[in-house]
Amino acid sequence: MADNPLHRATLGVLAVDTAAAFVLAGHAFALLGRVEVGADPDAAAELRVVAPLAKLATGRLAVACASEYVEAFGGAGYVEDTGVPRLLRDAQVLPIWEGTTNVLALDVLRAVSREDAGGPLLRRLAAAVDLARPLSADLADTLAAVTGELTAALAEVTADPRAVEVVAGARGLALRMAAALACALLVEHAAWGDEQAQVAAGLWARRRLRHEDIAGDAHRHLDLLC
C-alpha cells in the first residue's frame, strides 16, 4: 500500500489539508497570545474574524481527514481494538462543541458588519499576494483573484448584513474566507520556510481555491509533504 500511487495520492491530499489546518490554528493561537499580553493593538480586530474562521474550517477538515484515514485502513480502521475509529469520533465533536459551521458563519457576518473585522483579513491576503509573486506567479494570481472576490463579497455584507442572500450564503462565504486565509498563511510560511511550505501553498490554492484535482502532484510530493 505504501507504494501504491492511488493510496499515496490520497495521503498527499490529506497532508495538504492538514498543513492548512495547522497554520490556521497556529495563527489563531498567535493572535490570542498577542492580545492577552497587549503586544499588538491590531491583533484583537483580526482575531475577531480569525477565531470563528479557524474553528469552522479546522473542525470540518478534522472530520473529513479522520474519515479518510479510517477508510484508508480498511477493515482495521473500523475495528475498535486498533484505536483508529476513536480518531473519527473525537474529530466529530469539533464542529459541534466549538460551534457549528452555521453558527460560526453567522458570527463571521456579525464580525464583518458590526466590527469591520474583514479589513485585517483583506490586508493580510493582499500582503500575501506580494509575497507569493516571487514564489509562483500562478499562486499569486490565484490569491489575488480570490482577494478581489472576497473584497466585493464583504462589501455586500457590510452594506446589508440581513439580506436574505447574504445570510443564506454565510456558510459558503466563511469557508471561502478560511480557505483564502489558509493559503495566505502558507504563503507567509513559504516566504521564509522551505520547499515543503511552498508546495503545500500551491497545492492548497489549486485544491481549495481553484477546485482542481491535485492527486498526481500530491502523489509526487508525498514524501516532501510528510
C-alpha atoms as an extended CHARMM CRD file, in Angstrom:
* protein
*
       226  EXT
         1         1  MET       CA              0.0000000000        0.0000000000        0.0000000000  PROA      1               0.0000000000
         2         2  ALA       CA              2.8140000000        2.4030000000        0.8090000000  PROA      2               0.0000000000
         3         3  ASP       CA              3.9780000000        2.2650000000       -2.8090000000  PROA      3               0.0000000000
         4         4  ASN       CA              0.5620000000        2.3370000000       -4.4720000000  PROA      4               0.0000000000
         5         5  PRO       CA              0.1870000000        5.6300000000       -6.4120000000  PROA      5               0.0000000000
         6         6  LEU       CA             -3.5200000000        5.9770000000       -5.6240000000  PROA      6               0.0000000000
         7         7  HSD       CA             -3.0070000000        5.4050000000       -1.9110000000  PROA      7               0.0000000000
         8         8  ARG       CA             -0.0590000000        7.8160000000       -1.8810000000  PROA      8               0.0000000000
         9         9  ALA       CA             -2.1320000000       10.4420000000       -3.6960000000  PROA      9               0.0000000000
        10        10  THR       CA             -4.8690000000       10.1380000000       -1.0720000000  PROA      10              0.0000000000
        11        11  LEU       CA             -2.3380000000       10.5910000000        1.7290000000  PROA      11              0.0000000000
        12        12  GLY       CA             -0.7690000000       13.5300000000       -0.1010000000  PROA      12              0.0000000000
        13        13  VAL       CA             -4.0870000000       15.3460000000       -0.3700000000  PROA      13              0.0000000000
        14        14  LEU       CA             -4.6870000000       14.7420000000        3.3380000000  PROA      14              0.0000000000
        15        15  ALA       CA             -1.2270000000       16.1270000000        4.1000000000  PROA      15              0.0000000000
        16        16  VAL       CA             -2.0870000000       19.3350000000        2.2450000000  PROA      16              0.0000000000
        17        17  ASP       CA             -5.3430000000       19.7270000000        4.1850000000  PROA      17              0.0000000000
        18        18  THR       CA             -3.5040000000       19.0420000000        7.4350000000  PROA      18              0.0000000000
        19        19  ALA       CA             -0.8960000000       21.6960000000        6.6480000000  PROA      19              0.0000000000
        20        20  ALA       CA             -3.6560000000       24.2420000000        6.0600000000  PROA      20              0.0000000000
        21        21  ALA       CA             -5.4230000000       23.3520000000        9.3040000000  PROA      21              0.0000000000
        22        22  PHE       CA             -2.1270000000       23.6190000000       11.1790000000  PROA      22              0.0000000000
        23        23  VAL       CA             -1.3700000000       27.1670000000       10.0250000000  PROA      23              0.0000000000
        24        24  LEU       CA             -4.9410000000       28.2980000000       10.6920000000  PROA      24              0.0000000000
        25        25  ALA       CA             -4.8430000000       27.0120000000       14.2590000000  PROA      25              0.0000000000
        26        26  GLY       CA             -1.3420000000       28.3630000000       14.8110000000  PROA      26              0.0000000000
        27        27  HSD       CA             -2.3010000000       31.8160000000       13.5640000000  PROA      27              0.0000000000
        28        28  ALA       CA             -5.3060000000       31.9260000000       15.8890000000  PROA      28              0.0000000000
        29        29  PHE       CA             -3.0870000000       30.9340000000       18.8350000000  PROA      29              0.0000000000
        30        30  ALA       CA             -0.5020000000       33.5730000000       17.9270000000  PROA      30              0.0000000000
        31        31  LEU       CA             -3.1120000000       36.3220000000       17.6980000000  PROA      31              0.0000000000
        32        32  LEU       CA             -4.6540000000       35.2660000000       21.0090000000  PROA      32              0.0000000000
        33        33  GLY       CA             -1.2470000000       35.4050000000       22.6790000000  PROA      33              0.0000000000
        34        34  ARG       CA             -0.5760000000       38.9150000000       21.3850000000  PROA      34              0.0000000000
        35        35  VAL       CA             -3.9990000000       40.0640000000       22.5340000000  PROA      35              0.0000000000
        36        36  GLU       CA             -3.5430000000       38.6100000000       26.0160000000  PROA      36              0.0000000000
        37        37  VAL       CA             -0.2510000000       40.4290000000       26.6160000000  PROA      37              0.0000000000
        38        38  GLY       CA             -1.2800000000       43.6300000000       24.8460000000  PROA      38              0.0000000000
        39        39  ALA       CA              1.5940000000       43.3610000000       22.3920000000  PROA      39              0.0000000000
        40        40  ASP       CA             -0.3600000000       44.2340000000       19.2550000000  PROA      40              0.0000000000
        41        41  PRO       CA             -3.3260000000       46.6440000000       19.1950000000  PROA      41              0.0000000000
        42        42  ASP       CA             -4.4180000000       45.3400000000       15.7800000000  PROA      42              0.0000000000
        43        43  ALA       CA             -4.4160000000       41.6850000000       16.8320000000  PROA      43              0.0000000000
        44        44  ALA       CA             -7.7890000000       41.8780000000       18.5830000000  PROA      44              0.0000000000
        45        45  ALA       CA             -9.5590000000       43.0730000000       15.4440000000  PROA      45              0.0000000000
        46        46  GLU       CA             -8.0020000000       40.3350000000       13.3390000000  PROA      46              0.0000000000
        47        47  LEU       CA             -8.6730000000       37.6620000000       15.9610000000  PROA      47              0.0000000000
        48        48  ARG       CA            -12.3510000000       38.6140000000       15.9500000000  PROA      48              0.0000000000
        49        49  VAL       CA            -12.7460000000       37.1240000000       12.4740000000  PROA      49              0.0000000000
        50        50  VAL       CA             -9.8810000000       34.6120000000       12.5170000000  PROA      50              0.0000000000
        51        51  ALA       CA            -11.2180000000       32.7540000000       15.5730000000  PROA      51              0.0000000000
        52        52  PRO       CA            -14.5530000000       31.6820000000       14.0350000000  PROA      52              0.0000000000
        53        53  LEU       CA            -12.9290000000       31.0460000000       10.6560000000  PROA      53              0.0000000000
        54        54  ALA       CA            -10.2480000000       28.8200000000       12.1810000000  PROA      54              0.0000000000
        55        55  LYS       CA            -12.7860000000       26.9370000000       14.2770000000  PROA      55              0.0000000000
        56        56  LEU       CA            -15.1900000000       26.1850000000       11.4540000000  PROA      56              0.0000000000
        57        57  ALA       CA            -12.5010000000       25.2790000000        8.9170000000  PROA      57              0.0000000000
        58        58  THR       CA            -10.3400000000       23.1060000000       11.1530000000  PROA      58              0.0000000000
        59        59  GLY       CA            -13.3660000000       21.3460000000       12.6350000000  PROA      59              0.0000000000
        60        60  ARG       CA            -14.6360000000       20.3460000000        9.2110000000  PROA      60              0.0000000000
        61        61  LEU       CA            -11.1660000000       19.4000000000        7.9820000000  PROA      61              0.0000000000
        62        62  ALA       CA            -10.6160000000       17.2280000000       11.0590000000  PROA      62              0.0000000000
        63        63  VAL       CA            -13.7820000000       15.2300000000       10.3810000000  PROA      63              0.0000000000
        64        64  ALA       CA            -13.0730000000       14.8450000000        6.6670000000  PROA      64              0.0000000000
        65        65  CYS       CA             -9.4480000000       13.8310000000        7.1910000000  PROA      65              0.0000000000
        66        66  ALA       CA            -10.2440000000       11.4310000000       10.0370000000  PROA      66              0.0000000000
        67        67  SER       CA            -12.9070000000        9.7600000000        7.9100000000  PROA      67              0.0000000000
        68        68  GLU       CA            -10.4190000000        9.3110000000        5.0590000000  PROA      68              0.0000000000
        69        69  TYR       CA             -7.8300000000        7.8590000000        7.4260000000  PROA      69              0.0000000000
        70        70  VAL       CA            -10.3260000000        5.3520000000        8.8320000000  PROA      70              0.0000000000
        71        71  GLU       CA            -11.2780000000        4.3360000000        5.2990000000  PROA      71              0.0000000000
        72        72  ALA       CA             -7.6260000000        4.0450000000        4.2600000000  PROA      72              0.0000000000
        73        73  PHE       CA             -7.0880000000        1.4460000000        6.9900000000  PROA      73              0.0000000000
        74        74  GLY       CA             -9.8770000000       -0.6930000000        5.5380000000  PROA      74              0.0000000000
        75        75  GLY       CA            -11.4150000000       -3.1810000000        7.9600000000  PROA      75              0.0000000000
        76        76  ALA       CA             -8.7910000000       -2.3900000000       10.5870000000  PROA      76              0.0000000000
        77        77  GLY       CA             -9.9910000000        1.1900000000       10.5350000000  PROA      77              0.0000000000
        78        78  TYR       CA            -13.3950000000        0.0610000000       11.8030000000  PROA      78              0.0000000000
        79        79  VAL       CA            -12.2680000000       -2.3890000000       14.4760000000  PROA      79              0.0000000000
        80        80  GLU       CA            -12.2650000000       -0.8320000000       17.9260000000  PROA      80              0.0000000000
        81        81  ASP       CA             -9.1570000000       -2.5800000000       19.2630000000  PROA      81              0.0000000000
        82        82  THR       CA             -6.9750000000       -0.6980000000       16.7480000000  PROA      82              0.0000000000
        83        83  GLY       CA             -7.9250000000        2.6510000000       18.2590000000  PROA      83              0.0000000000
        84        84  VAL       CA             -8.4320000000        4.1190000000       14.7900000000  PROA      84              0.0000000000
        85        85  PRO       CA            -12.2420000000        4.5940000000       14.9810000000  PROA      85              0.0000000000
        86        86  ARG       CA            -11.7940000000        6.8320000000       18.0060000000  PROA      86              0.0000000000
        87        87  LEU       CA             -9.9950000000        9.3750000000       15.8210000000  PROA      87              0.0000000000
        88        88  LEU       CA            -13.1760000000        9.9360000000       13.8470000000  PROA      88              0.0000000000
        89        89  ARG       CA            -15.4030000000       10.0880000000       16.9270000000  PROA      89              0.0000000000
        90        90  ASP       CA            -13.1000000000       12.5850000000       18.6040000000  PROA      90              0.0000000000
        91        91  ALA       CA            -12.9230000000       14.7060000000       15.4570000000  PROA      91              0.0000000000
        92        92  GLN       CA            -16.6940000000       14.8180000000       15.0630000000  PROA      92              0.0000000000
        93        93  VAL       CA            -17.1040000000       16.7680000000       18.2940000000  PROA      93              0.0000000000
        94        94  LEU       CA            -15.1240000000       19.7290000000       16.9270000000  PROA      94              0.0000000000
        95        95  PRO       CA            -17.7230000000       21.1630000000       14.5040000000  PROA      95              0.0000000000
        96        96  ILE       CA            -20.3240000000       20.7280000000       17.2510000000  PROA      96              0.0000000000
        97        97  TRP       CA            -18.6820000000       21.7100000000       20.5210000000  PROA      97              0.0000000000
        98        98  GLU       CA            -16.5380000000       24.5120000000       19.0660000000  PROA      98              0.0000000000
        99        99  GLY       CA            -19.6170000000       25.9410000000       17.3340000000  PROA      99              0.0000000000
       100       100  THR       CA            -21.4780000000       24.5110000000       14.3740000000  PROA      100             0.0000000000
       101       101  THR       CA            -20.4630000000       25.6780000000       10.9260000000  PROA      101             0.0000000000
       102       102  ASN       CA            -23.6600000000       27.6950000000       10.5190000000  PROA      102             0.0000000000
       103       103  VAL       CA            -23.3750000000       29.3740000000       13.9240000000  PROA      103             0.0000000000
       104       104  LEU       CA            -19.7470000000       30.3060000000       13.3210000000  PROA      104             0.0000000000
       105       105  ALA       CA            -20.5330000000       31.5410000000        9.8080000000  PROA      105             0.0000000000
       106       106  LEU       CA            -23.1760000000       33.8770000000       11.2140000000  PROA      106             0.0000000000
       107       107  ASP       CA            -20.6300000000       35.0800000000       13.7640000000  PROA      107             0.0000000000
       108       108  VAL       CA            -18.3060000000       35.9240000000       10.8790000000  PROA      108             0.0000000000
       109       109  LEU       CA            -21.0870000000       38.0450000000        9.3550000000  PROA      109             0.0000000000
       110       110  ARG       CA            -21.5080000000       39.8970000000       12.6460000000  PROA      110             0.0000000000
       111       111  ALA       CA            -17.7720000000       40.4810000000       12.9600000000  PROA      111             0.0000000000
       112       112  VAL       CA            -17.5520000000       41.8640000000        9.4320000000  PROA      112             0.0000000000
       113       113  SER       CA            -20.6880000000       44.0080000000        9.5130000000  PROA      113             0.0000000000
       114       114  ARG       CA            -20.5280000000       45.3630000000       13.0770000000  PROA      114             0.0000000000
       115       115  GLU       CA            -16.8130000000       45.4570000000       13.8610000000  PROA      115             0.0000000000
       116       116  ASP       CA            -15.1610000000       45.8790000000       10.4410000000  PROA      116             0.0000000000
       117       117  ALA       CA            -13.2250000000       42.6840000000       11.1050000000  PROA      117             0.0000000000
       118       118  GLY       CA            -12.9220000000       41.9710000000        7.4070000000  PROA      118             0.0000000000
       119       119  GLY       CA            -10.3580000000       44.7280000000        6.9540000000  PROA      119             0.0000000000
       120       120  PRO       CA             -7.4380000000       42.9690000000        8.6790000000  PROA      120             0.0000000000
       121       121  LEU       CA             -8.1700000000       39.7710000000        6.7590000000  PROA      121             0.0000000000
       122       122  LEU       CA             -8.1950000000       41.5140000000        3.3810000000  PROA      122             0.0000000000
       123       123  ARG       CA             -4.9590000000       43.3300000000        4.2040000000  PROA      123             0.0000000000
       124       124  ARG       CA             -3.2760000000       40.0370000000        5.1000000000  PROA      124             0.0000000000
       125       125  LEU       CA             -4.4670000000       38.4910000000        1.8440000000  PROA      125             0.0000000000
       126       126  ALA       CA             -3.1930000000       41.4500000000       -0.1780000000  PROA      126             0.0000000000
       127       127  ALA       CA              0.2010000000       41.2540000000        1.5190000000  PROA      127             0.0000000000
       128       128  ALA       CA              0.3520000000       37.5250000000        0.7950000000  PROA      128             0.0000000000
       129       129  VAL       CA             -0.1890000000       38.1970000000       -2.9090000000  PROA      129             0.0000000000
       130       130  ASP       CA              3.0360000000       40.2270000000       -2.9400000000  PROA      130             0.0000000000
       131       131  LEU       CA              4.8630000000       37.5080000000       -1.0070000000  PROA      131             0.0000000000
       132       132  ALA       CA              3.6170000000       34.8480000000       -3.4070000000  PROA      132             0.0000000000
       133       133  ARG       CA              4.7630000000       36.6200000000       -6.5670000000  PROA      133             0.0000000000
       134       134  PRO       CA              8.4610000000       35.5760000000       -6.3000000000  PROA      134             0.0000000000
       135       135  LEU       CA              7.4150000000       32.0270000000       -5.4060000000  PROA      135             0.0000000000
       136       136  SER       CA              4.8680000000       31.4050000000       -8.1580000000  PROA      136             0.0000000000
       137       137  ALA       CA              3.0650000000       33.7820000000      -10.4980000000  PROA      137             0.0000000000
       138       138  ASP       CA              0.2200000000       31.2830000000      -10.7670000000  PROA      138             0.0000000000
       139       139  LEU       CA             -0.1690000000       31.1210000000       -6.9890000000  PROA      139             0.0000000000
       140       140  ALA       CA             -0.0630000000       34.9150000000       -6.7050000000  PROA      140             0.0000000000
       141       141  ASP       CA             -2.6590000000       35.3520000000       -9.4530000000  PROA      141             0.0000000000
       142       142  THR       CA             -4.9830000000       32.8310000000       -7.8140000000  PROA      142             0.0000000000
       143       143  LEU       CA             -4.7290000000       34.5200000000       -4.4350000000  PROA      143             0.0000000000
       144       144  ALA       CA             -5.1780000000       37.9640000000       -5.9960000000  PROA      144             0.0000000000
       145       145  ALA       CA             -8.3490000000       36.8520000000       -7.7740000000  PROA      145             0.0000000000
       146       146  VAL       CA             -9.8250000000       35.4110000000       -4.5870000000  PROA      146             0.0000000000
       147       147  THR       CA             -8.8660000000       38.5550000000       -2.6530000000  PROA      147             0.0000000000
       148       148  GLY       CA            -10.7960000000       40.6470000000       -5.1670000000  PROA      148             0.0000000000
       149       149  GLU       CA            -13.7450000000       38.2840000000       -4.9450000000  PROA      149             0.0000000000
       150       150  LEU       CA            -13.8010000000       38.4740000000       -1.1440000000  PROA      150             0.0000000000
       151       151  THR       CA            -13.3970000000       42.2560000000       -1.1350000000  PROA      151             0.0000000000
       152       152  ALA       CA            -16.6060000000       42.5470000000       -3.1510000000  PROA      152             0.0000000000
       153       153  ALA       CA            -18.4090000000       39.9310000000       -1.0580000000  PROA      153             0.0000000000
       154       154  LEU       CA            -17.5170000000       41.5700000000        2.2590000000  PROA      154             0.0000000000
       155       155  ALA       CA            -18.6560000000       44.9380000000        0.9220000000  PROA      155             0.0000000000
       156       156  GLU       CA            -22.0720000000       43.3750000000        0.2830000000  PROA      156             0.0000000000
       157       157  VAL       CA            -22.1230000000       42.0080000000        3.8260000000  PROA      157             0.0000000000
       158       158  THR       CA            -21.3300000000       45.4250000000        5.2690000000  PROA      158             0.0000000000
       159       159  ALA       CA            -23.9510000000       47.1260000000        3.1030000000  PROA      159             0.0000000000
       160       160  ASP       CA            -26.8290000000       44.8530000000        4.1330000000  PROA      160             0.0000000000
       161       161  PRO       CA            -25.8780000000       42.0730000000        6.5840000000  PROA      161             0.0000000000
       162       162  ARG       CA            -29.5070000000       40.9530000000        6.9570000000  PROA      162             0.0000000000
       163       163  ALA       CA            -30.1890000000       40.4800000000        3.2670000000  PROA      163             0.0000000000
       164       164  VAL       CA            -31.5490000000       37.0060000000        2.5670000000  PROA      164             0.0000000000
       165       165  GLU       CA            -28.8280000000       36.3070000000        0.0100000000  PROA      165             0.0000000000
       166       166  VAL       CA            -26.1060000000       37.3820000000        2.4400000000  PROA      166             0.0000000000
       167       167  VAL       CA            -27.3730000000       35.2690000000        5.3330000000  PROA      167             0.0000000000
       168       168  ALA       CA            -28.1000000000       32.2450000000        3.1410000000  PROA      168             0.0000000000
       169       169  GLY       CA            -24.5980000000       32.4370000000        1.6850000000  PROA      169             0.0000000000
       170       170  ALA       CA            -22.8280000000       32.8970000000        5.0190000000  PROA      170             0.0000000000
       171       171  ARG       CA            -21.5090000000       29.3280000000        5.2040000000  PROA      171             0.0000000000
       172       172  GLY       CA            -20.0380000000       29.3920000000        1.7100000000  PROA      172             0.0000000000
       173       173  LEU       CA            -18.5140000000       32.8140000000        2.2710000000  PROA      173             0.0000000000
       174       174  ALA       CA            -16.9410000000       31.8270000000        5.5900000000  PROA      174             0.0000000000
       175       175  LEU       CA            -15.4370000000       28.6680000000        4.1250000000  PROA      175             0.0000000000
       176       176  ARG       CA            -14.0710000000       30.6760000000        1.1980000000  PROA      176             0.0000000000
       177       177  MET       CA            -12.5590000000       33.2200000000        3.5970000000  PROA      177             0.0000000000
       178       178  ALA       CA            -10.9730000000       30.4500000000        5.6520000000  PROA      178             0.0000000000
       179       179  ALA       CA             -9.5320000000       28.7760000000        2.5550000000  PROA      179             0.0000000000
       180       180  ALA       CA             -8.0560000000       32.0690000000        1.3640000000  PROA      180             0.0000000000
       181       181  LEU       CA             -6.6270000000       32.8200000000        4.8040000000  PROA      181             0.0000000000
       182       182  ALA       CA             -5.0290000000       29.3710000000        4.9990000000  PROA      182             0.0000000000
       183       183  CYS       CA             -3.4550000000       29.9620000000        1.5950000000  PROA      183             0.0000000000
       184       184  ALA       CA             -2.1020000000       33.3350000000        2.7160000000  PROA      184             0.0000000000
       185       185  LEU       CA             -0.6270000000       31.8160000000        5.8710000000  PROA      185             0.0000000000
       186       186  LEU       CA              1.0030000000       29.0020000000        3.9030000000  PROA      186             0.0000000000
       187       187  VAL       CA              2.4860000000       31.6240000000        1.5810000000  PROA      187             0.0000000000
       188       188  GLU       CA              3.8310000000       33.5680000000        4.5710000000  PROA      188             0.0000000000
       189       189  HSD       CA              5.4470000000       30.3670000000        5.8060000000  PROA      189             0.0000000000
       190       190  ALA       CA              6.8390000000       29.5970000000        2.3580000000  PROA      190             0.0000000000
       191       191  ALA       CA              8.3770000000       33.0700000000        2.1050000000  PROA      191             0.0000000000
       192       192  TRP       CA             10.8410000000       32.2560000000        4.8860000000  PROA      192             0.0000000000
       193       193  GLY       CA             10.4760000000       28.4800000000        5.1470000000  PROA      193             0.0000000000
       194       194  ASP       CA             11.4260000000       25.5940000000        2.9340000000  PROA      194             0.0000000000
       195       195  GLU       CA             10.1460000000       23.8720000000       -0.1850000000  PROA      195             0.0000000000
       196       196  GLN       CA              7.5460000000       21.9320000000        1.7950000000  PROA      196             0.0000000000
       197       197  ALA       CA              5.6080000000       25.0840000000        2.6570000000  PROA      197             0.0000000000
       198       198  GLN       CA              5.7590000000       26.3490000000       -0.9110000000  PROA      198             0.0000000000
       199       199  VAL       CA              4.4610000000       23.0640000000       -2.3230000000  PROA      199             0.0000000000
       200       200  ALA       CA              1.6800000000       22.9300000000        0.2790000000  PROA      200             0.0000000000
       201       201  ALA       CA              0.6460000000       26.5060000000       -0.5330000000  PROA      201             0.0000000000
       202       202  GLY       CA              0.4760000000       25.8150000000       -4.2430000000  PROA      202             0.0000000000
       203       203  LEU       CA             -1.4500000000       22.5740000000       -3.8820000000  PROA      203             0.0000000000
       204       204  TRP       CA             -3.8780000000       24.0840000000       -1.3680000000  PROA      204             0.0000000000
       205       205  ALA       CA             -4.5950000000       27.0010000000       -3.7070000000  PROA      205             0.0000000000
       206       206  ARG       CA             -5.2840000000       24.6240000000       -6.5620000000  PROA      206             0.0000000000
       207       207  ARG       CA             -7.4130000000       22.2760000000       -4.4390000000  PROA      207             0.0000000000
       208       208  ARG       CA             -9.4520000000       24.7100000000       -2.3500000000  PROA      208             0.0000000000
       209       209  LEU       CA             -9.3820000000       27.9940000000       -4.2610000000  PROA      209             0.0000000000
       210       210  ARG       CA             -9.4980000000       26.7050000000       -7.8440000000  PROA      210             0.0000000000
       211       211  HSD       CA            -11.1470000000       23.3350000000       -7.0980000000  PROA      211             0.0000000000
       212       212  GLU       CA             -8.6770000000       21.3320000000       -9.1790000000  PROA      212             0.0000000000
       213       213  ASP       CA             -7.7470000000       17.6710000000       -8.8410000000  PROA      213             0.0000000000
       214       214  ILE       CA             -4.2560000000       17.6100000000       -7.3020000000  PROA      214             0.0000000000
       215       215  ALA       CA             -3.9360000000       13.8250000000       -6.9820000000  PROA      215             0.0000000000
       216       216  GLY       CA             -0.9950000000       13.4650000000       -9.3590000000  PROA      216             0.0000000000
       217       217  ASP       CA              1.1100000000       16.1530000000       -7.7230000000  PROA      217             0.0000000000
       218       218  ALA       CA              0.0310000000       15.0530000000       -4.2390000000  PROA      218             0.0000000000
       219       219  HSD       CA              1.4290000000       11.6050000000       -5.0090000000  PROA      219             0.0000000000
       220       220  ARG       CA              4.6460000000       13.0590000000       -6.4190000000  PROA      220             0.0000000000
       221       221  HSD       CA              5.2450000000       15.3200000000       -3.4170000000  PROA      221             0.0000000000
       222       222  LEU       CA              4.0460000000       12.9790000000       -0.6400000000  PROA      222             0.0000000000
       223       223  ASP       CA              7.4890000000       12.3750000000        0.8690000000  PROA      223             0.0000000000
       224       224  LEU       CA              8.1450000000       16.1230000000        0.9640000000  PROA      224             0.0000000000
       225       225  LEU       CA              4.7350000000       16.9710000000        2.4370000000  PROA      225             0.0000000000
       226       226  CYS       CA              5.0580000000       14.3730000000        5.1950000000  PROA      226             0.0000000000
